[in-house]
Coordinates of C-alpha atoms and ligand atoms in Angstrom, one line a residue:
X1 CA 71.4 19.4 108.4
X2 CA 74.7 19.3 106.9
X3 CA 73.5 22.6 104.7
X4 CA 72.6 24.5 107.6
X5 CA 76.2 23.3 109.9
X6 CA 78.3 24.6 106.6
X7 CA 75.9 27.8 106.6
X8 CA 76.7 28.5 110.4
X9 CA 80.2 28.0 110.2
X10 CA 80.4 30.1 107.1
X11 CA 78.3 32.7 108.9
X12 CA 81.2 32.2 112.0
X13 CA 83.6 32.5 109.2
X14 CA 82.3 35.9 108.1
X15 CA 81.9 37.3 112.0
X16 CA 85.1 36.3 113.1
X17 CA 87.0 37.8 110.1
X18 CA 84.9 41.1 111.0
X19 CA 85.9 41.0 115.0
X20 CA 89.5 39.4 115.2
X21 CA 90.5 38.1 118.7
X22 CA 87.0 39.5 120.1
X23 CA 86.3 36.2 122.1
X24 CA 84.1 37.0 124.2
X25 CA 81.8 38.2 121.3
X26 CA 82.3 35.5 119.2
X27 CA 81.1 33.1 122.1
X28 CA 78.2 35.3 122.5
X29 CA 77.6 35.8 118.3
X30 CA 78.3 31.5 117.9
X31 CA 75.6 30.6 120.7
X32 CA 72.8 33.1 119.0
X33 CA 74.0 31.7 115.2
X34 CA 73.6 28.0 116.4
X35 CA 69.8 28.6 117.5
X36 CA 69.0 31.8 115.3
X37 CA 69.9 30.0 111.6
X38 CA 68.1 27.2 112.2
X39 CA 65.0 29.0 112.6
X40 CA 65.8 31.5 109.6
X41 CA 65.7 28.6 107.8
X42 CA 62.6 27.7 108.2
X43 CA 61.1 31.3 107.6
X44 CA 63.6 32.0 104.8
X45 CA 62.8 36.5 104.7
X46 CA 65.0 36.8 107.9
X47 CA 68.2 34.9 105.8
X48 CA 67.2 37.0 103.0
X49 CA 67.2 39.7 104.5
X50 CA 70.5 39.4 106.2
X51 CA 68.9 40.0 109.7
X52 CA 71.4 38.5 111.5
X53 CA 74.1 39.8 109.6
X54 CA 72.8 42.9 110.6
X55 CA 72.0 42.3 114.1
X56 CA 76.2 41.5 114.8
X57 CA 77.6 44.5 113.5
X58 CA 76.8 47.5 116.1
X59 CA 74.7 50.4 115.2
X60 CA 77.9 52.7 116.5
X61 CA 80.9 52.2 119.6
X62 CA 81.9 55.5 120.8
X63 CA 85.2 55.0 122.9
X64 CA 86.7 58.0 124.6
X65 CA 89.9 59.0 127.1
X66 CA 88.9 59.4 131.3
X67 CA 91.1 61.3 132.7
X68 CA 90.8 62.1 136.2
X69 CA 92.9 62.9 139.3
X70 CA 93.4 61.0 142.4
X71 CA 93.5 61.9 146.1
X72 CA 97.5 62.4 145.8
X73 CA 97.1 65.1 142.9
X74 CA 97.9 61.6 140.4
X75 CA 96.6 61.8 136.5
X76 CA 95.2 58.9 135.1
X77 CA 94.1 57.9 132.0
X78 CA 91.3 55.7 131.1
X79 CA 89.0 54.4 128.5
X80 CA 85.3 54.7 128.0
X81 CA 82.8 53.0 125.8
X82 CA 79.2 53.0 125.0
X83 CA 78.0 50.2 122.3
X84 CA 75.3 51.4 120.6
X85 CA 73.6 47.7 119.5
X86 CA 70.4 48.3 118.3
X87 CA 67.6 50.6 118.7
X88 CA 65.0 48.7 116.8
X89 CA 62.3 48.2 119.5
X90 CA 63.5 51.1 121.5
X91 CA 66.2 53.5 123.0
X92 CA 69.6 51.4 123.6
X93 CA 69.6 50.0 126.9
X94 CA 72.1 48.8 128.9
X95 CA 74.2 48.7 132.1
X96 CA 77.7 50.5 132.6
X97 CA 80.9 48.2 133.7
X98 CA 83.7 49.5 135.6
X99 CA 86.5 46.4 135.9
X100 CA 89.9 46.8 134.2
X101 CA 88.8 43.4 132.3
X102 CA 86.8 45.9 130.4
X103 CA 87.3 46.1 126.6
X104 CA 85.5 46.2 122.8
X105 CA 84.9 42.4 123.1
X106 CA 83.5 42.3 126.7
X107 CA 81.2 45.3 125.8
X108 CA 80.3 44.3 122.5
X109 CA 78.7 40.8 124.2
X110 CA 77.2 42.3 126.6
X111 CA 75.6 44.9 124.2
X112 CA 74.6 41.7 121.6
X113 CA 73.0 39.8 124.3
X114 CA 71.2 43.1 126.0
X115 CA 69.5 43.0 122.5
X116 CA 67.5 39.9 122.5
X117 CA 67.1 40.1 126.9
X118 CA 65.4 43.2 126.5
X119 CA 63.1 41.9 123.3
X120 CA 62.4 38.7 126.0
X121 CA 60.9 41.7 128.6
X122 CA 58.4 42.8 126.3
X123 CA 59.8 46.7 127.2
X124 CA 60.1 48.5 124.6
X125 CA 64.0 48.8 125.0
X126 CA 67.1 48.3 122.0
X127 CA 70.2 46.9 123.4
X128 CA 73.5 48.9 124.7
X129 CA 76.5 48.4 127.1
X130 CA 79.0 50.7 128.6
X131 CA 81.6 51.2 130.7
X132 CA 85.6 51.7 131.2
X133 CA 88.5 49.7 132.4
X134 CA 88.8 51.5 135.4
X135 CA 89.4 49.7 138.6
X136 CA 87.5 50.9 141.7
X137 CA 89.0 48.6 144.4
X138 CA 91.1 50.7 146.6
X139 CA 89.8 54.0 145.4
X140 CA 88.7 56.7 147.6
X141 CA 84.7 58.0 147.1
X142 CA 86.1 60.8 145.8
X143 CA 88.5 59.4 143.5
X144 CA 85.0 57.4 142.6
X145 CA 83.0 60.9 142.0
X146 CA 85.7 62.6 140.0
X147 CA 86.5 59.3 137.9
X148 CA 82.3 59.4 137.3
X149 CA 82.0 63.0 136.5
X150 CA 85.2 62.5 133.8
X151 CA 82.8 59.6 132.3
X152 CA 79.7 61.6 131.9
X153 CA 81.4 64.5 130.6
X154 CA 81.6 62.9 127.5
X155 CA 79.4 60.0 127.6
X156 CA 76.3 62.9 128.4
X157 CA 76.6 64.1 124.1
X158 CA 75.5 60.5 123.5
X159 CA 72.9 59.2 125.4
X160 CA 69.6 61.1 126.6
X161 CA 66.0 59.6 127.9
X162 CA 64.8 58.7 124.1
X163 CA 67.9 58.1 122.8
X164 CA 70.2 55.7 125.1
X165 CA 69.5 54.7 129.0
X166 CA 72.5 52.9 130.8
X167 CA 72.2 51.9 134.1
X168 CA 74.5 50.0 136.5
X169 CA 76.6 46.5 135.9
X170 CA 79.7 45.1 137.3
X171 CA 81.3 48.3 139.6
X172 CA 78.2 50.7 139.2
X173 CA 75.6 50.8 141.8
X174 CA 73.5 53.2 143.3
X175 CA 76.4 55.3 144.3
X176 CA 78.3 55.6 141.0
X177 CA 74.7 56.2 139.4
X178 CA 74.2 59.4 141.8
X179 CA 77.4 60.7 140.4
X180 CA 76.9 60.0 137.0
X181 CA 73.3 61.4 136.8
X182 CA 73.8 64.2 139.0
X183 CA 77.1 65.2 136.5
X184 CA 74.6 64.7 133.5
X185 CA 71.7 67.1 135.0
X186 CA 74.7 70.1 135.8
X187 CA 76.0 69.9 131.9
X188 CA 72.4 70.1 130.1
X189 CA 70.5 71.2 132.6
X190 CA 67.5 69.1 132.5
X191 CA 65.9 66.5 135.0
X192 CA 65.6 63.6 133.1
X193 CA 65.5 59.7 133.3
X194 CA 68.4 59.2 131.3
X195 CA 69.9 56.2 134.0
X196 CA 68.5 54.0 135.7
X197 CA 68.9 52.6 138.9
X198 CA 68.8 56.0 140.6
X199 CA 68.4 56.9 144.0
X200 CA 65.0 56.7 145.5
X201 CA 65.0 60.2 146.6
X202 CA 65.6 61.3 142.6
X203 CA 63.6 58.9 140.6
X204 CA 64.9 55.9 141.1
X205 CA 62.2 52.8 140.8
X206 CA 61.2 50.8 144.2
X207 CA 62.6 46.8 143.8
X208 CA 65.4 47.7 141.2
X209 CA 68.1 46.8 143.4
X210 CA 66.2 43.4 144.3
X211 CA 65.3 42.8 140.6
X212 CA 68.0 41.1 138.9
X213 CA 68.4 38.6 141.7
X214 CA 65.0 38.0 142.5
X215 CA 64.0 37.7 139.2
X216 CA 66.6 34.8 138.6
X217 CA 65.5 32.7 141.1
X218 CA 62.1 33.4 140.2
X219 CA 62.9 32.1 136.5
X220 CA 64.6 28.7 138.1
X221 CA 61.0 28.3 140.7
X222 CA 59.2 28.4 137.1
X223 CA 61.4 25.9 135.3
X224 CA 61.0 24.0 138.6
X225 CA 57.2 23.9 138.7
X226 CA 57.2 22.8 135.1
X227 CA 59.0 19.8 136.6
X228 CA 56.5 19.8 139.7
X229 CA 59.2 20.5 142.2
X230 CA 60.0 23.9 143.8
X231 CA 62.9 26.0 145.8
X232 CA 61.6 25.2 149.6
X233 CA 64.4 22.4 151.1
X234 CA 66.8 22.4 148.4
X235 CA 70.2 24.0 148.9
X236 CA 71.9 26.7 146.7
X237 CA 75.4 27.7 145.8
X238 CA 75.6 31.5 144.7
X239 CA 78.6 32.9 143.0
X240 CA 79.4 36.2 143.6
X241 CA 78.9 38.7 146.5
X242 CA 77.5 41.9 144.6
X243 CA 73.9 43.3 143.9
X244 CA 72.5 40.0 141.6
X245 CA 74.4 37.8 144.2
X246 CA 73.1 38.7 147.7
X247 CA 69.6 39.4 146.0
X248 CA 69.4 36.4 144.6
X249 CA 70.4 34.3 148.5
X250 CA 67.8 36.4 150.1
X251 CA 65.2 35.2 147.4
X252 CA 66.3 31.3 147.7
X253 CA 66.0 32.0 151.2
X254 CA 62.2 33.3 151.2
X255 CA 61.5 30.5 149.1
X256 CA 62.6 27.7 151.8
X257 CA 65.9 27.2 150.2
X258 CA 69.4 26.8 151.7
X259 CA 72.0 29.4 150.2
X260 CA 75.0 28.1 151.2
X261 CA 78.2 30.0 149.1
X262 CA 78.8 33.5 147.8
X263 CA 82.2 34.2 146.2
X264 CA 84.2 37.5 144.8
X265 CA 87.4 37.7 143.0
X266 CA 89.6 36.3 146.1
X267 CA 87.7 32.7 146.6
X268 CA 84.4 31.7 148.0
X269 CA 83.0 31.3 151.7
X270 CA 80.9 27.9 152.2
X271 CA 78.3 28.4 155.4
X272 CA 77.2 24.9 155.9
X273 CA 74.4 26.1 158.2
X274 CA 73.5 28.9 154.9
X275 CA 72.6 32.0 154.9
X276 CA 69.8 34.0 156.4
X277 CA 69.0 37.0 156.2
X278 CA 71.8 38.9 158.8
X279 CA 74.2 37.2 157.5
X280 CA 73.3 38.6 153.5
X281 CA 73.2 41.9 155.1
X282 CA 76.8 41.4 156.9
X283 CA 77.7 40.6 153.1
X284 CA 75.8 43.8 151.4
X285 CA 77.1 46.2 154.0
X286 CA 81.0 44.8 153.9
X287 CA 80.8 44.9 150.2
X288 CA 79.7 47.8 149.8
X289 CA 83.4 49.0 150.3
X290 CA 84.7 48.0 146.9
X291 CA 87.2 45.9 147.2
X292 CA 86.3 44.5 150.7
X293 CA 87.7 41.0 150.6
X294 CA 85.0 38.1 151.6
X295 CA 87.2 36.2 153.6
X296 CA 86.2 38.1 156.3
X297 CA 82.7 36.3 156.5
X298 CA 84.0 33.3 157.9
X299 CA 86.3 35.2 160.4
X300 CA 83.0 36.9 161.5
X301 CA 80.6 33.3 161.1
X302 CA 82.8 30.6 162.4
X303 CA 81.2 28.0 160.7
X304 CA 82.0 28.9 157.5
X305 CA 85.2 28.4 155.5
X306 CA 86.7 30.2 152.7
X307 CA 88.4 28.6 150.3
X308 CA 90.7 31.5 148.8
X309 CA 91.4 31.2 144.5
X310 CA 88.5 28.7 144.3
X311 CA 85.1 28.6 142.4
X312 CA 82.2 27.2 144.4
X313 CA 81.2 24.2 141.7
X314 CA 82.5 21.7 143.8
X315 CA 80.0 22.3 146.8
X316 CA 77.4 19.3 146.8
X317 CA 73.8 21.6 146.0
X318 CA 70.5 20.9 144.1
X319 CA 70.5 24.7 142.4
X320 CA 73.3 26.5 141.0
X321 CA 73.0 30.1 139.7
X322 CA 76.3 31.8 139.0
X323 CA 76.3 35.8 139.9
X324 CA 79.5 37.2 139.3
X325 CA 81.1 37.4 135.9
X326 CA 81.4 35.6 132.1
X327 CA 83.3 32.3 132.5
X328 CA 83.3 31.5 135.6
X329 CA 81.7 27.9 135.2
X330 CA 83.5 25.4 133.1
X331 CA 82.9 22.0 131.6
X332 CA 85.0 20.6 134.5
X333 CA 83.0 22.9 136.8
X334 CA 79.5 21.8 134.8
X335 CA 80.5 17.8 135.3
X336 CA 81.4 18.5 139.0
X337 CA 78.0 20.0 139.6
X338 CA 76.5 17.3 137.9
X339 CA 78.2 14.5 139.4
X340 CA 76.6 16.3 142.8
X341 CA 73.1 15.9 141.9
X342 CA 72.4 19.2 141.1
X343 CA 69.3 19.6 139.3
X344 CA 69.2 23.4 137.7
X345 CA 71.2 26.5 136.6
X346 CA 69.7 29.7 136.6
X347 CA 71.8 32.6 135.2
X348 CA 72.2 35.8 137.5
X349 CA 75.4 36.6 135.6
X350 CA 75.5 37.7 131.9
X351 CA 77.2 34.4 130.0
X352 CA 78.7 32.9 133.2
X353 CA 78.6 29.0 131.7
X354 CA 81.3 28.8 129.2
X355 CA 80.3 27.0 125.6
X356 CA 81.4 23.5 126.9
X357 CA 80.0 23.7 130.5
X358 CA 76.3 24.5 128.9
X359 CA 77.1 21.4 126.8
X360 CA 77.7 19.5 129.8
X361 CA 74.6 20.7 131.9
X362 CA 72.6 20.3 128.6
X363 CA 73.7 16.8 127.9
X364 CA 73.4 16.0 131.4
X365 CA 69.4 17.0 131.1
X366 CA 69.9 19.7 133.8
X367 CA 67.4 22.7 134.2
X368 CA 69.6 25.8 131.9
X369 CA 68.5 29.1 132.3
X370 CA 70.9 31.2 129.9
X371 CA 71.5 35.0 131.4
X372 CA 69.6 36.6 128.5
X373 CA 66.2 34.7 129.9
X374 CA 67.1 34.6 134.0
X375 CA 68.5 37.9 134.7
X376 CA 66.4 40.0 132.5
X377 CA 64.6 41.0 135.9
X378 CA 66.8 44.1 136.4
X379 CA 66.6 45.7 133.0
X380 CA 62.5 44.8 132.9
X381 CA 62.4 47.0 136.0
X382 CA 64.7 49.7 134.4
X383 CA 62.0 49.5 131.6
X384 CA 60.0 50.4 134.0
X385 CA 61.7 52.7 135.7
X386 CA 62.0 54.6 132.4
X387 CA 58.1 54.8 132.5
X388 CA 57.3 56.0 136.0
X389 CA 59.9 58.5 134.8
X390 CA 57.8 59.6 131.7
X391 CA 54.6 59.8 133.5
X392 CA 56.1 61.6 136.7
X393 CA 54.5 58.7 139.0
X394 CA 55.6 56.3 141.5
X395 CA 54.5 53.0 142.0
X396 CA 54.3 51.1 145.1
X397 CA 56.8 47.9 146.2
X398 CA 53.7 45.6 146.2
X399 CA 52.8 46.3 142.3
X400 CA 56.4 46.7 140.7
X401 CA 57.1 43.0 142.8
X402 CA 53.8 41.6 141.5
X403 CA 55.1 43.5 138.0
X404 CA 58.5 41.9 137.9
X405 CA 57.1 38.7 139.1
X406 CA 54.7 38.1 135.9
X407 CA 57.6 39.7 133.5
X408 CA 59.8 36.4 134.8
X409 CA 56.4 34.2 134.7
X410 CA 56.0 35.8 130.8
X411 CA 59.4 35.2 129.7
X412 CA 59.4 31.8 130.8
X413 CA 56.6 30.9 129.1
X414 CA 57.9 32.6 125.9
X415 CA 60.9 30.5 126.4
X416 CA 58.6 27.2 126.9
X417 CA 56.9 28.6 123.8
X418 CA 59.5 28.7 121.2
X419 CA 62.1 26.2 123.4
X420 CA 59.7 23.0 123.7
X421 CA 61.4 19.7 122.1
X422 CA 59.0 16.8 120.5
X423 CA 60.1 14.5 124.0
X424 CA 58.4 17.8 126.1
X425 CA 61.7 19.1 127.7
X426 CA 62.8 22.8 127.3
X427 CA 66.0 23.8 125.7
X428 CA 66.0 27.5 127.2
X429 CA 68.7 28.4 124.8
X430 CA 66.7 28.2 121.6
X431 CA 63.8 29.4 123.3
X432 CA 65.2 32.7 124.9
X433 CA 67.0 33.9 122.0
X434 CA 64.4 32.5 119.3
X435 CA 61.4 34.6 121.4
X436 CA 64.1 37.5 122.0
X437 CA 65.3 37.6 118.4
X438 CA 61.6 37.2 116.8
X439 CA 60.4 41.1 117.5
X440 CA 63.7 42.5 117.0
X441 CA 63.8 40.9 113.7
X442 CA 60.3 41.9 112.4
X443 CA 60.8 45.6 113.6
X444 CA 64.0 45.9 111.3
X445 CA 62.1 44.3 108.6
X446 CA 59.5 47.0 108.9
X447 CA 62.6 49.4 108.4
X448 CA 63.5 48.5 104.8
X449 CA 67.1 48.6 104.1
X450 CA 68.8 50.1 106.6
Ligands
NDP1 P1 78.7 43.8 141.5 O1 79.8 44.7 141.1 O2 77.7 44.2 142.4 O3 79.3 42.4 142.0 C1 80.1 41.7 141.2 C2 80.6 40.5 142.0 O4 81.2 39.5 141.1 C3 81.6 40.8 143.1 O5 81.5 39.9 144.1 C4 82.9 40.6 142.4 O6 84.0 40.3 143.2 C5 82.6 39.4 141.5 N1 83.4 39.5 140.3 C6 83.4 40.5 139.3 N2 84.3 40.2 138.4 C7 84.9 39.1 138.7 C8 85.9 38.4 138.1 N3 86.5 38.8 136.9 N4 86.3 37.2 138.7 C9 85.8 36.9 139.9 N5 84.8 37.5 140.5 C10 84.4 38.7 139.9 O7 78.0 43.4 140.1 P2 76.5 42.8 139.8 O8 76.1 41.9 140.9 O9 75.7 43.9 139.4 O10 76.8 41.9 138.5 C11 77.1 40.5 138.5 C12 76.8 39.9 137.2 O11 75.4 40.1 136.9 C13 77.5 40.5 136.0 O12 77.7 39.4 135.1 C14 76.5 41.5 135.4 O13 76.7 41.7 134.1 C15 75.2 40.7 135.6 N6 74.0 41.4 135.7 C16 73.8 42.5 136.5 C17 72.6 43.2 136.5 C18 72.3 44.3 137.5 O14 71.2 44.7 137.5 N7 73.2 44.7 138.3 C19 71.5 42.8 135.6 C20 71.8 41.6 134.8 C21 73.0 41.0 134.8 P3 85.0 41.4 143.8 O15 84.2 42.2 144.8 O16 86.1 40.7 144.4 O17 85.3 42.3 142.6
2IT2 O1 73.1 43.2 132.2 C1 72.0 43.8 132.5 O2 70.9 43.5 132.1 C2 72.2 45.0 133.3 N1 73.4 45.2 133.8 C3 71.1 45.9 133.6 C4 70.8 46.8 132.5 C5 69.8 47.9 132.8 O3 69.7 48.8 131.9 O4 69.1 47.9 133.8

């Protein structure tokens, strides 16, 4: 034991020195190493081979200067990325971010977890992540459309169908997809699923909007029924108001459950009498307009009451599954939640619970779903996206939900399978990024050297 704690910290050691001040990486890199070595140890070819040595240091980052006008005749310049992670299992695949938190660290976590969440789909997709530090609150749709187009002007000579398929994230919906994609098909002239999340009308894929959201709650019903409980009368808070957030309410509510919070950047709104299904429509709608403040909701619903610059932990619940950003749930948040009675986290958000707070809610003997395993709903329906795409097909709402819903049902178990402890419980952590890591690993050992 002591062997293998000096062998992770030296392996931290070695990372760190590579990505200086890269935090958010590091976080991401340090959870994988402290579940990944272990299991090299015990099948030694994968430490000889320097797999995860490998698997930290991106395949390529392109960053490139935005420059676009604003409404006023204004120039402004931005920065763009794509990570290229790691195509071993497939074309890089990953969501675009437009927030001016955007940076190489934020990106390259995204991309390094994007690696083993696609591996957990059984797609065959590499990992990727994109985006700028652009800030769309406040801007015009046209300031939207040219900033877009700028983007695709150069990202277009770096991604294609077989090569690299970004989709939406943070700041990129349907609406900044249709710009993106429809810039792409002008400048090489082919029709081509090289995004995903598209427009029904141009190839987009039936329940990819719902997927990410639904698919997280479905993750938390399975870790549930392992326990022999389920969603119907228990009460939810949400965290955010975007596209994983109000998808994720409407699920909880379909199963029985009680939503009861969303949040944004501002605060959060607490609707004692929850949410139904007007209500998360009000939310979508008003949204919609980036930058829309929430506070509105409880001007509209009298019951509820927003509590502006706050986080939603301290709302008494029996689920928790935080939708908006990396961070947002603390150790002080975790013990709150705990102290409440709350019995599970499901991850909507990509690395939401901070290192501590997952310490907490482990100790504790809470139900963790780590993003990489709840939210890999969206991405497996970009997968298959990507494939009604290839064969020139649609496929009907029925069969992609029944699809998405035995994808969740799959990675759970694969998570059971390589997670299980001797006492019976499920640590999700080891078993999400031993299952994801396990294919991605054996493909690059097919590769040789390289
Ligand atoms: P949206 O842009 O639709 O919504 C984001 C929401 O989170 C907004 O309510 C926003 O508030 C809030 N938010 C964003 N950044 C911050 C911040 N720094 N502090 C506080 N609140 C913030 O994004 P999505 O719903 O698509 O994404 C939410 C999370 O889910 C992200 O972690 C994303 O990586 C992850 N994810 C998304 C997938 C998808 O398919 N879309 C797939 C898998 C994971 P405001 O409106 O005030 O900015
Ligand atoms: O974090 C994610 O998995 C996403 N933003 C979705 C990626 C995708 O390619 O659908």
């Amino acid at each position: 034991m002591a062997d293998l704690a000096r062998e992770t910290e030296a392996f931290m050691d070695w990372v760190r020195s590579r990505n200086p001040g890269e935090t958010e990486f590091l976080q991401a890199v340090d959870e994988v190493a402290a579940t990944i070595l272990p299991f090299a140890h015990a099948h030694p070819i994968y430490r000889e081979q320097k797999i995860l040595e490998r698997l930290t240091e991106p395949d390529r980052i392109v960053s490139f200067r935005v420059v676009w006008e604003d409404d006023g005749g204004g120039i402004h310049v931005n920065r763009g990325y794509r990570v290229q992670f790691s195509n071993a299992i497939g074309p890089y695949k990953g969501g675009i971010r437009f927030h001016p938190s955007v940076n190489a660290s934020v990106l390259k976590f995204l991309g390094f977890e994007q690696i083993f969440k696609n591996s957990l789909t059984g797609l065959p997709m590499g990992g990727g992540k994109g985006g700028a530090d652009f800030d769309p609150k406040g801007r015009s749709p046209r300031e939207i459309m040219r900033f877009c187009q700028s983007f695709m002007t150069e990202l277009h000579r770096h991604i294609g169908p077989d090569t690299d398929v970004p989709a939406g994230d943070i700041g990129v919906g349907a609406r900044e997809i249709g710009y993106m994609f429809g810039q792409y098909k002008r400048i090489v002239n082919e029709f081509e699923g090289v995004l995903t999340g598209k427009g029904m009308e141009y190839g987009g894929s039936l329940m990819r909007p719902e997927a990410t959201g639904y698919g997280a709650v479905y993750f938390a019903e399975d870790m549930l029924h392992r326990r022999h409980e389920s969603i119907e009368g228990k009460t939810a808070v949400v965290s955010g108001a975007g596209n994983v957030a109000t998808h994720a309410a409407e699920k909880i509510l379909h199963r029985g459950g009680k939503p009861v919070t969303l949040s944004d950047s501002g605060g959060f709104i607490h609707d004692p009498d929850g949410l139904d299904e007007e209500k998360i429509d009000w939310v979508k709608h008003w949204k919609a307009k980036r930058g829309a403040s929430l506070e509105a909701y409880a001007d509209k619903y009298k019951l509820a009451r927003w509590h502006a610059g706050k986080l939603p932990w301290g709302i008494a619940c029996d689920l928790a599954l935080p939708c908006a950003t990396q961070n947002e749930l603390d150790a002080d948040d975790a013990r709150r939640l705990v102290e409440n009675g709350c019995r599970l986290v499901s991850e909507g958000a990509n690395m939401p619970t901070t290192k501590e707070g997952v310490e907490v809610l482990q100790a504790a003997g809470i139900l963790y779903a780590p993003g990489k395993a709840a939210n890999a709903g969206g991405v497996a329906m970009s997968g298959l996206e990507m494939s009604q795409n290839s064969a020139r097909l649609r496929r009907s709402e029925d069969d992609l939900r029944e699809a998405l819903r035995q994808i969740m049902r799959d990675i759970h178990a694969a998570c059971v399978r390589c997670g299980e402890r001797d006492d019976g419980e499920v640590d999700y952590v080891v078993g999400a990024n031993v299952a994801g890591f396990k294919k991605v690993a054996d493909a690059m050992l097919a590769f040789g050297v390289a």
